[in-house]
Every structure is written in C-alpha cells, then in structure tokens.
Amino acid sequence: MGGYIFILVLLVGMWFLLIRPQRRRQMESQRLLQSLSVGKEIVTAGGLYGTITALDDDEARVKIADGVEVRIAKRAIAGVLSEDEEPKELEEESAANLP
C-alpha cells in the first residue's frame, strides 16, 4: 500500500513540475499569436526587430528596414514590443548621435 502512495505522489509531482508549466507556456504562445495584427512591432526568435505588414494563416511579412521586408513563420515571433519599448540597438545609436 505504501508503494502505491509513493508512486501516486511521484506522478502528481511530475505533473506539477513538467506538464503544468508546459501547458502554461503553450497557452501564452497561443495568446501571443492571436494578438498579432498589422502594424505591431515584434521581435523574432532570431533577434530581428520589425513591424508586421501582412498576416496569413502560418506566416507574416515583417518590415525590418526601409525597403526590406521578410517573410517569417508566425511561430518564429518571440514577442510583441510595447509602444514605449525600443530595441536596445536603436537606443544605443540614438545616444551615440546626440551632441
């Protein structure tokens, strides 16, 4: 009887340590993909910053510079930047150009 309780406690512990956090990350990722819209500033998993110009079912077109647009998989979008957040590279360039 004691062995069964130990196995049950072990299984419940594994659920809390492995499965539950994975489900939470999956739900957050799903919410991120659903919140995407044209004009939002994003960062990709590869570190590219840009603005969404078009959305399809599985991919997005992202403007990363003037005249440069790339096609990426939606799953490659790591996050959406808020309006007050600016990429660090741009902040450093702006600071270097100040008199």
Coordinates of C-alpha atoms in Angstrom, one line a residue:
M1 CA 0.0 0.0 0.0
G2 CA 2.8 2.4 0.9
G3 CA 4.5 1.8 -2.5
Y4 CA 1.3 2.8 -4.4
I5 CA 1.1 6.1 -2.4
F6 CA 4.7 6.8 -3.2
I7 CA 4.1 6.2 -7.0
L8 CA 1.0 8.4 -6.9
V9 CA 2.9 11.2 -5.1
L10 CA 5.7 10.9 -7.7
L11 CA 3.2 11.2 -10.6
V12 CA 1.5 14.2 -9.1
G13 CA 4.9 15.8 -8.5
M14 CA 5.9 15.2 -12.1
W15 CA 2.7 16.8 -13.3
F16 CA 3.3 19.9 -11.3
L17 CA 7.0 20.2 -12.4
L18 CA 6.7 19.2 -16.1
I19 CA 3.2 19.2 -17.6
R20 CA 1.6 22.2 -15.9
P21 CA 4.3 24.7 -16.9
Q22 CA 4.4 23.4 -20.4
R23 CA 0.7 24.0 -20.8
R24 CA 1.0 27.5 -19.4
R25 CA 3.8 28.3 -21.9
Q26 CA 1.7 26.8 -24.7
M27 CA -1.3 29.0 -23.8
E28 CA 0.9 32.1 -23.6
S29 CA 2.2 31.3 -27.0
Q30 CA -1.3 30.8 -28.4
R31 CA -2.4 34.2 -26.9
L32 CA 0.6 35.9 -28.5
L33 CA -0.2 34.5 -31.9
Q34 CA -3.8 35.5 -31.6
S35 CA -2.9 39.1 -30.6
L36 CA -0.8 39.7 -33.7
S37 CA -2.1 42.4 -36.1
V38 CA -0.7 44.5 -38.9
G39 CA 1.4 47.4 -37.6
K40 CA 2.6 45.8 -34.4
E41 CA 6.3 45.9 -33.5
I42 CA 7.7 42.5 -32.9
V43 CA 10.9 40.6 -32.2
T44 CA 11.6 37.2 -33.8
A45 CA 13.3 34.2 -32.1
G46 CA 16.3 35.0 -34.3
G47 CA 16.6 38.5 -32.8
L48 CA 15.2 40.6 -35.7
Y49 CA 13.1 43.6 -34.8
G50 CA 10.4 44.8 -37.2
T51 CA 6.8 45.8 -38.0
I52 CA 4.2 43.4 -39.2
T53 CA 2.9 44.4 -42.7
A54 CA 0.8 41.4 -43.6
L55 CA -0.5 38.3 -41.9
D56 CA -1.5 34.9 -43.4
D57 CA -2.5 31.7 -41.6
D58 CA 1.0 30.4 -40.9
E59 CA 3.3 33.3 -41.9
A60 CA 3.8 37.0 -41.6
R61 CA 5.5 39.7 -43.6
V62 CA 7.7 41.9 -41.5
K63 CA 9.4 45.2 -42.4
I64 CA 12.8 45.2 -40.8
A65 CA 14.2 48.3 -42.6
D66 CA 13.2 50.8 -45.3
G67 CA 12.6 48.8 -48.4
V68 CA 13.4 45.4 -46.7
E69 CA 10.5 43.0 -46.0
V70 CA 11.0 39.4 -44.9
R71 CA 8.6 36.5 -44.8
I72 CA 8.6 34.6 -41.5
A73 CA 6.7 31.8 -39.8
K74 CA 4.3 33.1 -37.1
R75 CA 5.9 30.5 -34.7
A76 CA 9.2 32.4 -35.1
I77 CA 7.7 35.5 -33.4
A78 CA 9.1 35.6 -29.9
G79 CA 7.3 38.7 -28.6
V80 CA 5.4 41.9 -29.3
L81 CA 7.1 45.1 -28.3
S82 CA 5.1 47.7 -26.3
E83 CA 4.8 51.2 -27.6
D84 CA 7.2 52.6 -25.0
E85 CA 9.8 49.8 -25.6
E86 CA 12.5 50.5 -28.1
P87 CA 15.1 47.9 -29.3
K88 CA 18.4 48.4 -27.5
E89 CA 20.4 48.8 -30.7
L90 CA 18.3 51.8 -31.7
E91 CA 18.7 53.3 -28.2
E92 CA 22.5 53.0 -28.4
E93 CA 22.6 54.5 -31.9
S94 CA 20.4 57.4 -30.8
A95 CA 22.6 58.0 -27.8
A96 CA 25.7 58.0 -30.0
N97 CA 24.2 60.5 -32.4
L98 CA 23.4 63.0 -29.6
P99 CA 25.6 66.2 -29.5

